[in-house]
Amino acid sequence: MASSDLELLCSHVNEKIGNIKKTLSLRNCGQERTLKTMLNKIGDEIIVVNELLNKLELEIQHQEQTNKSLKELCESLEEDYRDVEHLKENIPSHLPQVRVTQSCVKGSDLDPEEPDKAMEPEPIKKPPKEQRSIKEMPFITCDEFNGVPSYMKSRLTYGQINDVIKEINKAVISKYKILYQPKKSMNSVARNLYHRFINEETKDTKGRYFIVEADIKEFTTLKVDKKFHVILSILRHCRRLSEVRGGGLTRYVIT
């Protein structure tokens, strides 16, 4: 047997002997009253510490779960923030306008120094003549734009198409304001336009709102070019207008 193996064996035996001595010493301590009382107290304190450790473990688990929930909430908020920033940077230039009408005046809006004036009844006004509404083309939505085939819209953007709709509505309103205007109040230019509008009407356009290319040139700054006609094709695809041909004219009817 090598000397190194013998040394290891001796060390192992000595370790076992040391453990036996410690065990016997602790056993003897347990027989003495003073030490026994102290050991009991230590045992009770160990139980208390063990209960505290259990509570601490439960609290750590709760904090870990809370931390996990907070991380998920933080990720959700970051995602919402990115969405808001994206919306902020990509706000459509055309949004439906909300009209707010004030039906009554609140007491706080009145001048306290003029109570008598506020209480005076308003003079009876003659009812205004009924104004005829003019139909306008609604702007296309993002979903409609995304549904347009790529070959049709090419490099056109959502905003460019709605810009053209805005100009078309401008032409429609300008045209029909003249048509609805009393003839006596027309100047020579308006009267000439009025007669052209009447001559351009057909049985297929009766009761419908339409314009022709001459109206685009008369009332807007749009160029009637290839790009303009591509946008008209998209508007037909989105069912915003239809065409009525006849007499060498193409009439763009608002649908």
mmCIF file of C-alpha atoms in Angstrom:
data_model
loop_
_atom_site.group_PDB
_atom_site.id
_atom_site.type_symbol
_atom_site.label_atom_id
_atom_site.label_comp_id
_atom_site.label_asym_id
_atom_site.label_seq_id
_atom_site.Cartn_x
_atom_site.Cartn_y
_atom_site.Cartn_z
ATOM 1 C CA MET A 1 0.000 0.000 0.000
ATOM 2 C CA ALA A 2 1.395 3.365 -0.957
ATOM 3 C CA SER A 3 2.078 5.978 1.719
ATOM 4 C CA SER A 4 -0.396 8.405 0.145
ATOM 5 C CA ASP A 5 -3.220 5.832 0.339
ATOM 6 C CA LEU A 6 -2.338 5.162 3.984
ATOM 7 C CA GLU A 7 -2.471 8.862 4.784
ATOM 8 C CA LEU A 8 -5.911 9.155 3.192
ATOM 9 C CA LEU A 9 -7.181 6.163 5.159
ATOM 10 C CA CYS A 10 -5.839 7.609 8.429
ATOM 11 C CA SER A 11 -7.442 10.964 7.675
ATOM 12 C CA HIS A 12 -10.798 9.277 6.989
ATOM 13 C CA VAL A 13 -10.645 7.249 10.203
ATOM 14 C CA ASN A 14 -9.677 10.327 12.228
ATOM 15 C CA GLU A 15 -12.629 12.255 10.728
ATOM 16 C CA LYS A 16 -15.026 9.470 11.735
ATOM 17 C CA ILE A 17 -13.559 9.404 15.261
ATOM 18 C CA GLY A 18 -13.989 13.201 15.505
ATOM 19 C CA ASN A 19 -17.642 12.952 14.479
ATOM 20 C CA ILE A 20 -18.248 10.248 17.105
ATOM 21 C CA LYS A 21 -16.662 12.428 19.794
ATOM 22 C CA LYS A 22 -18.870 15.385 18.819
ATOM 23 C CA THR A 23 -21.970 13.176 18.918
ATOM 24 C CA LEU A 24 -21.089 11.841 22.367
ATOM 25 C CA SER A 25 -20.374 15.372 23.591
ATOM 26 C CA LEU A 26 -23.770 16.601 22.358
ATOM 27 C CA ARG A 27 -25.437 13.567 23.921
ATOM 28 C CA ASN A 28 -23.869 14.358 27.275
ATOM 29 C CA CYS A 29 -24.955 17.997 26.956
ATOM 30 C CA GLY A 30 -28.523 16.873 26.564
ATOM 31 C CA GLN A 31 -28.409 15.159 29.976
ATOM 32 C CA GLU A 32 -27.544 18.353 31.877
ATOM 33 C CA ARG A 33 -30.520 20.464 32.990
ATOM 34 C CA THR A 34 -29.056 23.872 32.252
ATOM 35 C CA LEU A 35 -27.906 22.839 28.810
ATOM 36 C CA LYS A 36 -31.169 20.984 28.169
ATOM 37 C CA THR A 37 -33.184 24.133 28.921
ATOM 38 C CA MET A 38 -30.939 26.150 26.630
ATOM 39 C CA LEU A 39 -31.280 23.552 23.866
ATOM 40 C CA ASN A 40 -35.082 23.666 24.200
ATOM 41 C CA LYS A 41 -35.030 27.442 23.845
ATOM 42 C CA ILE A 42 -32.766 27.155 20.818
ATOM 43 C CA GLY A 43 -35.172 24.570 19.379
ATOM 44 C CA ASP A 44 -38.135 26.944 19.876
ATOM 45 C CA GLU A 45 -36.233 29.790 18.262
ATOM 46 C CA ILE A 46 -35.323 27.543 15.341
ATOM 47 C CA ILE A 47 -39.031 26.771 14.874
ATOM 48 C CA VAL A 48 -39.850 30.516 14.903
ATOM 49 C CA VAL A 49 -37.038 31.226 12.444
ATOM 50 C CA ASN A 50 -38.293 28.387 10.237
ATOM 51 C CA GLU A 51 -41.798 29.915 10.187
ATOM 52 C CA LEU A 52 -40.318 33.318 9.313
ATOM 53 C CA LEU A 53 -38.327 31.703 6.521
ATOM 54 C CA ASN A 54 -41.519 30.106 5.184
ATOM 55 C CA LYS A 55 -43.298 33.472 5.234
ATOM 56 C CA LEU A 56 -40.294 35.101 3.589
ATOM 57 C CA GLU A 57 -40.320 32.451 0.862
ATOM 58 C CA LEU A 58 -44.035 33.076 0.215
ATOM 59 C CA GLU A 59 -43.407 36.845 0.091
ATOM 60 C CA ILE A 60 -40.546 36.328 -2.374
ATOM 61 C CA GLN A 61 -42.807 34.214 -4.587
ATOM 62 C CA HIS A 62 -45.478 36.934 -4.416
ATOM 63 C CA GLN A 63 -42.922 39.637 -5.281
ATOM 64 C CA GLU A 64 -41.611 37.563 -8.185
ATOM 65 C CA GLN A 65 -45.152 37.165 -9.527
ATOM 66 C CA THR A 66 -45.770 40.905 -9.086
ATOM 67 C CA ASN A 67 -42.494 41.682 -10.841
ATOM 68 C CA LYS A 68 -43.471 39.417 -13.730
ATOM 69 C CA SER A 69 -46.874 41.122 -14.021
ATOM 70 C CA LEU A 70 -45.222 44.558 -13.945
ATOM 71 C CA LYS A 71 -42.821 43.541 -16.700
ATOM 72 C CA GLU A 72 -45.729 42.346 -18.851
ATOM 73 C CA LEU A 73 -47.574 45.600 -18.134
ATOM 74 C CA CYS A 74 -44.462 47.611 -19.009
ATOM 75 C CA GLU A 75 -44.078 45.737 -22.310
ATOM 76 C CA SER A 76 -47.754 46.331 -23.079
ATOM 77 C CA LEU A 77 -47.410 50.050 -22.307
ATOM 78 C CA GLU A 78 -44.300 50.292 -24.482
ATOM 79 C CA GLU A 79 -46.193 48.647 -27.332
ATOM 80 C CA ASP A 80 -49.130 51.035 -26.854
ATOM 81 C CA TYR A 81 -46.684 53.953 -26.775
ATOM 82 C CA ARG A 82 -45.142 52.827 -30.058
ATOM 83 C CA ASP A 83 -48.634 52.535 -31.576
ATOM 84 C CA VAL A 84 -49.520 56.038 -30.374
ATOM 85 C CA GLU A 85 -46.279 57.448 -31.778
ATOM 86 C CA HIS A 86 -47.002 55.718 -35.085
ATOM 87 C CA LEU A 87 -50.516 57.171 -35.168
ATOM 88 C CA LYS A 88 -49.147 60.591 -34.223
ATOM 89 C CA GLU A 89 -46.654 60.492 -37.090
ATOM 90 C CA ASN A 90 -49.221 59.166 -39.571
ATOM 91 C CA ILE A 91 -52.343 61.220 -38.861
ATOM 92 C CA PRO A 92 -54.411 61.325 -42.074
ATOM 93 C CA SER A 93 -54.676 64.765 -43.569
ATOM 94 C CA HIS A 94 -58.393 64.183 -44.111
ATOM 95 C CA LEU A 95 -60.630 63.398 -41.156
ATOM 96 C CA PRO A 96 -64.409 63.751 -40.894
ATOM 97 C CA GLN A 97 -65.317 67.063 -39.325
ATOM 98 C CA VAL A 98 -67.550 67.143 -36.280
ATOM 99 C CA ARG A 99 -69.962 70.019 -36.217
ATOM 100 C CA VAL A 100 -71.013 71.260 -32.798
ATOM 101 C CA THR A 101 -74.114 73.387 -32.528
ATOM 102 C CA GLN A 102 -74.874 75.423 -29.449
ATOM 103 C CA SER A 103 -78.575 75.125 -28.741
ATOM 104 C CA CYS A 104 -78.654 77.223 -25.589
ATOM 105 C CA VAL A 105 -76.550 79.690 -23.630
ATOM 106 C CA LYS A 106 -75.432 78.709 -20.142
ATOM 107 C CA GLY A 107 -76.091 81.107 -17.304
ATOM 108 C CA SER A 108 -72.352 81.295 -16.565
ATOM 109 C CA ASP A 109 -71.682 82.586 -20.093
ATOM 110 C CA LEU A 110 -73.935 85.632 -19.612
ATOM 111 C CA ASP A 111 -72.559 88.970 -18.561
ATOM 112 C CA PRO A 112 -73.712 89.486 -14.924
ATOM 113 C CA GLU A 113 -73.845 93.246 -15.515
ATOM 114 C CA GLU A 114 -76.488 92.848 -18.243
ATOM 115 C CA PRO A 115 -79.210 90.609 -16.765
ATOM 116 C CA ASP A 116 -82.046 92.612 -18.270
ATOM 117 C CA LYS A 117 -80.554 92.419 -21.741
ATOM 118 C CA ALA A 118 -80.153 88.676 -21.465
ATOM 119 C CA MET A 119 -83.770 88.247 -20.452
ATOM 120 C CA GLU A 120 -85.156 90.327 -23.320
ATOM 121 C CA PRO A 121 -86.919 88.188 -25.914
ATOM 122 C CA GLU A 122 -85.218 88.082 -29.294
ATOM 123 C CA PRO A 123 -87.033 89.770 -32.147
ATOM 124 C CA ILE A 124 -88.968 87.399 -34.363
ATOM 125 C CA LYS A 125 -86.957 86.630 -37.461
ATOM 126 C CA LYS A 126 -88.310 85.479 -40.749
ATOM 127 C CA PRO A 127 -87.533 81.830 -41.326
ATOM 128 C CA PRO A 128 -84.601 81.532 -43.735
ATOM 129 C CA LYS A 129 -85.144 79.957 -47.082
ATOM 130 C CA GLU A 130 -84.417 76.263 -47.079
ATOM 131 C CA GLN A 131 -80.899 75.661 -48.324
ATOM 132 C CA ARG A 132 -80.402 72.716 -50.625
ATOM 133 C CA SER A 133 -77.639 70.389 -49.526
ATOM 134 C CA ILE A 134 -74.983 69.390 -52.025
ATOM 135 C CA LYS A 135 -73.779 65.814 -52.056
ATOM 136 C CA GLU A 136 -70.048 65.378 -51.517
ATOM 137 C CA MET A 137 -67.804 62.417 -52.145
ATOM 138 C CA PRO A 138 -66.696 60.704 -48.889
ATOM 139 C CA PHE A 139 -62.967 60.269 -48.361
ATOM 140 C CA ILE A 140 -61.662 56.738 -48.777
ATOM 141 C CA THR A 141 -60.657 54.813 -45.657
ATOM 142 C CA CYS A 142 -57.348 53.058 -44.979
ATOM 143 C CA ASP A 143 -59.048 49.676 -45.397
ATOM 144 C CA GLU A 144 -60.419 50.703 -48.791
ATOM 145 C CA PHE A 145 -57.013 51.998 -49.849
ATOM 146 C CA ASN A 146 -55.342 48.744 -48.795
ATOM 147 C CA GLY A 147 -57.972 46.851 -50.792
ATOM 148 C CA VAL A 148 -57.042 48.614 -54.050
ATOM 149 C CA PRO A 149 -54.912 46.327 -56.262
ATOM 150 C CA SER A 150 -51.230 47.271 -56.361
ATOM 151 C CA TYR A 151 -51.156 47.508 -60.153
ATOM 152 C CA MET A 152 -53.930 50.130 -59.969
ATOM 153 C CA LYS A 153 -52.570 52.437 -57.274
ATOM 154 C CA SER A 154 -48.883 52.020 -58.224
ATOM 155 C CA ARG A 155 -46.967 54.617 -56.140
ATOM 156 C CA LEU A 156 -50.009 56.695 -55.223
ATOM 157 C CA THR A 157 -50.518 57.302 -51.514
ATOM 158 C CA TYR A 158 -53.625 57.376 -49.362
ATOM 159 C CA GLY A 159 -53.240 61.135 -48.874
ATOM 160 C CA GLN A 160 -52.870 61.892 -52.607
ATOM 161 C CA ILE A 161 -56.157 60.161 -53.417
ATOM 162 C CA ASN A 162 -58.039 61.998 -50.676
ATOM 163 C CA ASP A 163 -56.497 65.279 -51.849
ATOM 164 C CA VAL A 164 -58.107 64.699 -55.239
ATOM 165 C CA ILE A 165 -61.430 63.860 -53.551
ATOM 166 C CA LYS A 166 -61.195 67.159 -51.709
ATOM 167 C CA GLU A 167 -60.720 69.051 -54.988
ATOM 168 C CA ILE A 168 -63.539 67.137 -56.682
ATOM 169 C CA ASN A 169 -65.865 68.097 -53.824
ATOM 170 C CA LYS A 170 -64.742 71.682 -54.258
ATOM 171 C CA ALA A 171 -65.725 71.557 -57.926
ATOM 172 C CA VAL A 172 -69.081 69.900 -57.158
ATOM 173 C CA ILE A 173 -69.965 72.501 -54.510
ATOM 174 C CA SER A 174 -68.946 75.403 -56.753
ATOM 175 C CA LYS A 175 -70.985 74.049 -59.660
ATOM 176 C CA TYR A 176 -74.173 73.377 -57.752
ATOM 177 C CA LYS A 177 -74.029 76.644 -55.842
ATOM 178 C CA ILE A 178 -74.349 78.320 -59.217
ATOM 179 C CA LEU A 179 -77.161 75.984 -60.279
ATOM 180 C CA TYR A 180 -79.067 76.698 -57.053
ATOM 181 C CA GLN A 181 -78.411 80.437 -57.216
ATOM 182 C CA PRO A 182 -81.344 82.670 -58.242
ATOM 183 C CA LYS A 183 -80.878 83.678 -61.866
ATOM 184 C CA LYS A 184 -81.518 87.342 -61.083
ATOM 185 C CA SER A 185 -78.436 87.478 -58.852
ATOM 186 C CA MET A 186 -76.098 85.891 -61.429
ATOM 187 C CA ASN A 187 -73.413 87.853 -63.211
ATOM 188 C CA SER A 188 -72.508 87.126 -66.805
ATOM 189 C CA VAL A 189 -69.819 84.582 -65.933
ATOM 190 C CA ALA A 190 -72.119 82.627 -63.613
ATOM 191 C CA ARG A 191 -74.933 82.782 -66.198
ATOM 192 C CA ASN A 192 -72.708 81.317 -68.924
ATOM 193 C CA LEU A 193 -71.605 78.532 -66.573
ATOM 194 C CA TYR A 194 -75.236 77.898 -65.625
ATOM 195 C CA HIS A 195 -76.234 77.383 -69.254
ATOM 196 C CA ARG A 196 -73.271 75.042 -69.815
ATOM 197 C CA PHE A 197 -74.264 72.991 -66.773
ATOM 198 C CA ILE A 198 -77.839 72.667 -68.045
ATOM 199 C CA ASN A 199 -76.694 71.629 -71.533
ATOM 200 C CA GLU A 200 -74.449 68.923 -70.069
ATOM 201 C CA GLU A 201 -77.303 67.209 -68.210
ATOM 202 C CA THR A 202 -78.913 64.068 -69.623
ATOM 203 C CA LYS A 203 -81.728 61.788 -68.609
ATOM 204 C CA ASP A 204 -79.118 59.510 -66.976
ATOM 205 C CA THR A 205 -77.837 62.333 -64.747
ATOM 206 C CA LYS A 206 -81.208 63.728 -63.720
ATOM 207 C CA GLY A 207 -81.333 64.162 -59.941
ATOM 208 C CA ARG A 208 -77.674 63.153 -59.604
ATOM 209 C CA TYR A 209 -74.581 65.211 -58.859
ATOM 210 C CA PHE A 210 -71.850 65.137 -61.487
ATOM 211 C CA ILE A 211 -68.991 67.137 -62.940
ATOM 212 C CA VAL A 212 -66.968 67.097 -66.152
ATOM 213 C CA GLU A 213 -63.314 67.824 -66.828
ATOM 214 C CA ALA A 214 -64.172 71.444 -67.629
ATOM 215 C CA ASP A 215 -65.433 71.850 -64.046
ATOM 216 C CA ILE A 216 -62.160 70.475 -62.691
ATOM 217 C CA LYS A 217 -60.243 73.046 -64.706
ATOM 218 C CA GLU A 218 -62.700 75.841 -63.825
ATOM 219 C CA PHE A 219 -62.913 75.388 -60.054
ATOM 220 C CA THR A 220 -59.718 73.551 -58.982
ATOM 221 C CA THR A 221 -55.974 73.586 -59.490
ATOM 222 C CA LEU A 222 -55.828 69.903 -60.441
ATOM 223 C CA LYS A 223 -54.109 68.848 -63.632
ATOM 224 C CA VAL A 224 -56.278 66.610 -65.808
ATOM 225 C CA ASP A 225 -53.432 64.245 -66.710
ATOM 226 C CA LYS A 226 -52.654 60.533 -66.656
ATOM 227 C CA LYS A 227 -52.224 60.527 -62.866
ATOM 228 C CA PHE A 228 -55.640 62.173 -62.445
ATOM 229 C CA HIS A 229 -57.329 59.505 -64.565
ATOM 230 C CA VAL A 230 -55.568 56.739 -62.591
ATOM 231 C CA ILE A 231 -57.044 58.206 -59.409
ATOM 232 C CA LEU A 232 -60.479 58.333 -61.062
ATOM 233 C CA SER A 233 -60.116 54.613 -61.792
ATOM 234 C CA ILE A 234 -59.362 54.000 -58.105
ATOM 235 C CA LEU A 235 -62.419 56.049 -57.106
ATOM 236 C CA ARG A 236 -64.556 53.969 -59.457
ATOM 237 C CA HIS A 237 -63.078 50.840 -57.871
ATOM 238 C CA CYS A 238 -63.986 52.196 -54.410
ATOM 239 C CA ARG A 239 -67.494 53.058 -55.688
ATOM 240 C CA ARG A 240 -67.081 56.757 -55.106
ATOM 241 C CA LEU A 241 -68.115 57.716 -58.639
ATOM 242 C CA SER A 242 -69.393 56.321 -61.907
ATOM 243 C CA GLU A 243 -69.160 57.543 -65.491
ATOM 244 C CA VAL A 244 -71.912 58.567 -67.879
ATOM 245 C CA ARG A 245 -70.724 59.136 -71.434
ATOM 246 C CA GLY A 246 -72.534 60.871 -74.250
ATOM 247 C CA GLY A 247 -72.281 63.855 -76.570
ATOM 248 C CA GLY A 248 -68.470 63.740 -76.490
ATOM 249 C CA LEU A 249 -68.433 64.259 -72.716
ATOM 250 C CA THR A 250 -67.573 62.047 -69.792
ATOM 251 C CA ARG A 251 -69.654 62.893 -66.756
ATOM 252 C CA TYR A 252 -68.259 61.848 -63.364
ATOM 253 C CA VAL A 253 -71.267 61.076 -61.183
ATOM 254 C CA ILE A 254 -70.941 61.104 -57.377
ATOM 255 C CA THR A 255 -72.298 57.802 -56.069
#
